[in-house]
Coordinates of N, CA, C and O in Angstrom, one line a residue:
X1 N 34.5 -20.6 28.7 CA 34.2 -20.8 27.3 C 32.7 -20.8 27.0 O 32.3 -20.3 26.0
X2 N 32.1 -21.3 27.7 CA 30.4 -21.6 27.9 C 30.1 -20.3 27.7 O 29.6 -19.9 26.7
X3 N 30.4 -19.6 28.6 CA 30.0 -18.0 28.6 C 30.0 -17.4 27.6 O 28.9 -16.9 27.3
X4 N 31.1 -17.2 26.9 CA 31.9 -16.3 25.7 C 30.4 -17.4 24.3 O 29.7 -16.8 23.6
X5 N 30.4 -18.8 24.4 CA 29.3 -19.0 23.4 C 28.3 -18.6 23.0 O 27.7 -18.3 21.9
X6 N 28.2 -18.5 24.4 CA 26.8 -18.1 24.9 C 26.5 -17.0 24.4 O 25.7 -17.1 23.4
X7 N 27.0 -15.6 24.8 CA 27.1 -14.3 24.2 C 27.1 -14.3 22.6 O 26.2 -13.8 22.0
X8 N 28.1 -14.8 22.1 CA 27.9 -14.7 20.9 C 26.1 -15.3 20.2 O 25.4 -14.7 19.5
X9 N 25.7 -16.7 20.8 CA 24.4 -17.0 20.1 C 23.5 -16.0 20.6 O 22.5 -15.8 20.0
X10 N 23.8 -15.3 21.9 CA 22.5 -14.3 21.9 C 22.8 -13.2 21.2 O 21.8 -12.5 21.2
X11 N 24.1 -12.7 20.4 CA 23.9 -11.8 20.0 C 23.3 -12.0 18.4 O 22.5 -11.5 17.6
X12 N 24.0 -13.0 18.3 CA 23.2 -13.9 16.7 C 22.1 -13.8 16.6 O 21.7 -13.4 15.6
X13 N 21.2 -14.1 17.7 CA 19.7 -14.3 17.5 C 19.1 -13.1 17.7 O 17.8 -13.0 17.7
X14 N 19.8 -12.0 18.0 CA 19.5 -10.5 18.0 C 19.2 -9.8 16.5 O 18.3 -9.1 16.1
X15 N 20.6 -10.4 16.1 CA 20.7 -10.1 15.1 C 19.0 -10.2 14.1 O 18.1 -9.5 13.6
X16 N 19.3 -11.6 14.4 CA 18.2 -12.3 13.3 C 16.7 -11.8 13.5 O 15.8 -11.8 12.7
X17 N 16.7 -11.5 14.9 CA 15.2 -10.9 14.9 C 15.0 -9.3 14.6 O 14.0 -8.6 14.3
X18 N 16.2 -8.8 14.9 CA 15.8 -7.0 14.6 C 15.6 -7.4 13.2 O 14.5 -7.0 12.7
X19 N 16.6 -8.4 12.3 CA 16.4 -8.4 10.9 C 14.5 -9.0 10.2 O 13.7 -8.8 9.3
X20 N 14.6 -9.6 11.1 CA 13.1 -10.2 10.9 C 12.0 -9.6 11.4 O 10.8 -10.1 11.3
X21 N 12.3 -8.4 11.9 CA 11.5 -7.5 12.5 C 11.7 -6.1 11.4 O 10.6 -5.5 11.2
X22 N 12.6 -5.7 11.0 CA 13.0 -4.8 9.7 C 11.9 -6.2 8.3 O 11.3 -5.4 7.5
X23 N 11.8 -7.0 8.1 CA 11.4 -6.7 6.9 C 10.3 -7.2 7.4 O 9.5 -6.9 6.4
X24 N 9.4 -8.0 8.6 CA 7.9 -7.4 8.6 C 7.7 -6.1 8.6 O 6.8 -5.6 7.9
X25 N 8.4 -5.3 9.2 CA 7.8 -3.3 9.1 C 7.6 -2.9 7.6 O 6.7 -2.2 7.0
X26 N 9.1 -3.7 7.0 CA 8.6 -3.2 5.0 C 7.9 -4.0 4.2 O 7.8 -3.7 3.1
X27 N 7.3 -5.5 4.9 CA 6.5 -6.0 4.3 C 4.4 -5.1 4.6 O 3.5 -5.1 3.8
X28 N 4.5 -4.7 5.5 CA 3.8 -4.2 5.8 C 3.6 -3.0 5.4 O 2.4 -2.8 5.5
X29 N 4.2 -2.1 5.1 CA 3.9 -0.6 4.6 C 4.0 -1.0 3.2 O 3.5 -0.1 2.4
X30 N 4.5 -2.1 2.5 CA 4.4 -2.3 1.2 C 3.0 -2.7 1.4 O 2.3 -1.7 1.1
X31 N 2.2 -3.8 1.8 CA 0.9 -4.1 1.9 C -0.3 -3.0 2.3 O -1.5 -3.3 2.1
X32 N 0.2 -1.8 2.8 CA -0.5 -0.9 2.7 C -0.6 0.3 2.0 O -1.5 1.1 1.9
X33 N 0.6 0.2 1.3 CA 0.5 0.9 -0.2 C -0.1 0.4 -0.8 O -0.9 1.2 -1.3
X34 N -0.3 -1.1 -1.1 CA -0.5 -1.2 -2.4 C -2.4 -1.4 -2.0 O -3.2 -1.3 -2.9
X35 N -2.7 -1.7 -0.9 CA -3.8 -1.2 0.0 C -4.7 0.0 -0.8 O -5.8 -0.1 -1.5
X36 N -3.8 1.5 -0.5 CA -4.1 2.7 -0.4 C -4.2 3.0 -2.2 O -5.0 3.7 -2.8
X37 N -3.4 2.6 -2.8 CA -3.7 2.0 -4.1 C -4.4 1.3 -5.1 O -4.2 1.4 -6.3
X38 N -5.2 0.6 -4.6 CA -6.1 -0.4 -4.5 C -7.7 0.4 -4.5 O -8.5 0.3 -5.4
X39 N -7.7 1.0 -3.2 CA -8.6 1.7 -3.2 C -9.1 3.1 -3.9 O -10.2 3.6 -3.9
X40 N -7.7 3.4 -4.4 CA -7.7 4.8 -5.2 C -8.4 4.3 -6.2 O -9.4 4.9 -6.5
X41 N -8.1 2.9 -7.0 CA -8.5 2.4 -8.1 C -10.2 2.2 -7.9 O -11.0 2.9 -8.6
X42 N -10.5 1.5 -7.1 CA -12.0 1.3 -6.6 C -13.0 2.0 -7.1 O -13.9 1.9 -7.8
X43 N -12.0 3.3 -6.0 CA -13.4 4.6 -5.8 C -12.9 5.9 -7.3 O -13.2 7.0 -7.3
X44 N -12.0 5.2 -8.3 CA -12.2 6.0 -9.3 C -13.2 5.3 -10.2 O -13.9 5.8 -11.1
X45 N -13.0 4.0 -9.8 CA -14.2 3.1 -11.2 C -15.7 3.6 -10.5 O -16.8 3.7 -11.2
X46 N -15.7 3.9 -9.4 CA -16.9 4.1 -8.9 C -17.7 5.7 -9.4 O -18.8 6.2 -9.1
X47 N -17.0 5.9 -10.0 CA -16.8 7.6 -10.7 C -17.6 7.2 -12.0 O -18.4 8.0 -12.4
X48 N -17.5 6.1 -12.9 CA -18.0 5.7 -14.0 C -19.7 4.9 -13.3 O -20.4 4.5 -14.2
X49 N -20.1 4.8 -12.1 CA -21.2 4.7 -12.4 C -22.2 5.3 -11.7 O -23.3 4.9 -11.3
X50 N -21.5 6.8 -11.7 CA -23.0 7.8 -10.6 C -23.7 8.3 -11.9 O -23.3 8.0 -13.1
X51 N -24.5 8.8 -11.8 CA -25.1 9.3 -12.6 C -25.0 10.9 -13.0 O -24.2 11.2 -12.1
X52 N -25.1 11.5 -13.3 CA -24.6 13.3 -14.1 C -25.4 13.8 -13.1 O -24.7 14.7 -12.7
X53 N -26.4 13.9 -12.4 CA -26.8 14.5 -11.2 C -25.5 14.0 -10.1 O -25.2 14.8 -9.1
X54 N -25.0 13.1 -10.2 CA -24.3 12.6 -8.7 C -22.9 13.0 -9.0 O -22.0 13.3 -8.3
X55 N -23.0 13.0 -10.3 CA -21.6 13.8 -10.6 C -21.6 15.1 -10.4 O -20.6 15.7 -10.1
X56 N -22.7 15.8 -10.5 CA -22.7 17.1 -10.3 C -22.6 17.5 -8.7 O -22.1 18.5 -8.3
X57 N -23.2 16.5 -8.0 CA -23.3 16.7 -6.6 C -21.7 17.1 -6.2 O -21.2 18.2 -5.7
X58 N -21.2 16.2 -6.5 CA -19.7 16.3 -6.0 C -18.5 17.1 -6.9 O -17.3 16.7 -6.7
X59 N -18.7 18.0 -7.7 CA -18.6 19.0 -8.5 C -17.6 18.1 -9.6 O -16.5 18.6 -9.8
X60 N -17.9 17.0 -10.2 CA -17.6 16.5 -11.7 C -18.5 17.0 -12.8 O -19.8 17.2 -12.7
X61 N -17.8 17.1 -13.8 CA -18.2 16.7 -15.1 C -18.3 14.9 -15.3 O -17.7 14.0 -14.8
X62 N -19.4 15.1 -16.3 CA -19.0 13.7 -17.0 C -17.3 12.8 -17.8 O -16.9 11.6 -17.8
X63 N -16.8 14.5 -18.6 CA -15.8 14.3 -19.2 C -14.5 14.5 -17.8 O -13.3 14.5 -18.0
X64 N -14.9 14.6 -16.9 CA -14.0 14.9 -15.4 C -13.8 13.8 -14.9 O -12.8 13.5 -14.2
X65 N -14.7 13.2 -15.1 CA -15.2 11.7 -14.3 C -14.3 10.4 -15.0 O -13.6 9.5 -14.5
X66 N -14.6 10.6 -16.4 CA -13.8 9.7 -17.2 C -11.9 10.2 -17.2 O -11.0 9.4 -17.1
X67 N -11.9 11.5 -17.5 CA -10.6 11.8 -17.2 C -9.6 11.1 -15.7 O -8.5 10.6 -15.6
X68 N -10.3 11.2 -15.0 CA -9.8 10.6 -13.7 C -9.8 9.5 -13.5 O -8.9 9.1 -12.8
X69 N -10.7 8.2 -14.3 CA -10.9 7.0 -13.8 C -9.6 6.6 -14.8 O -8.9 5.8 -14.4
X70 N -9.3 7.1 -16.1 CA -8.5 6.8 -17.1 C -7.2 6.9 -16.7 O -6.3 6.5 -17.4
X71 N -6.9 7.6 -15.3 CA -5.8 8.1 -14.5 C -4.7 6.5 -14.6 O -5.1 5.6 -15.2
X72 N -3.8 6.5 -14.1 CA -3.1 5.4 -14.3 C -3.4 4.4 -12.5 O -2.8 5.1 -11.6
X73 N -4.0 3.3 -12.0 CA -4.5 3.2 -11.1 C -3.1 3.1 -10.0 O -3.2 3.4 -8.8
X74 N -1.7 2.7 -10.6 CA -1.0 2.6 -9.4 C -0.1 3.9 -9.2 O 0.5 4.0 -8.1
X75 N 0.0 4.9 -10.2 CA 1.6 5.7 -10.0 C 0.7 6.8 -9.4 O 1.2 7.4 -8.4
X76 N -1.0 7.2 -9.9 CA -1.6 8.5 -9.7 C -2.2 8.6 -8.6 O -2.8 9.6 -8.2

């Protein structure tokens, strides 16, 4: 009977850690989305303060520059 318990709590606590191991993996790729998101937002605000030479460097317009930063920061 010991035996047969036994089995079952190890397979319980199998259970519970693949499961606890499944939602750190999608707590984490959610944290790096919204990461990779984050940064999109950053380096478009960063677009509003080069200057029209520096925009030019990197082939914007001014009106290119504002088009993009006005982008929506989480869906684009």
């Amino acid at each position: 009977m010991a035996v047969e318990l036994s089995g079952i709590l190890d397979t319980h606590r199998d259970i519970v850690r693949s499961r606890l191991h499944g939602m750190a993996r999608w707590s984490l790729r959610l944290l790096m989305m919204i990461e990779h998101y984050l940064e999109k937002r950053r380096s478009r605000r960063t677009l509003l303060e080069l200057t029209d030479d520096e925009l030019c460097d990197v082939g914007l317009t001014r009106a290119q520059a504002r088009a993009e930063t006005s982008k929506s920061w989480f869906w684009s």
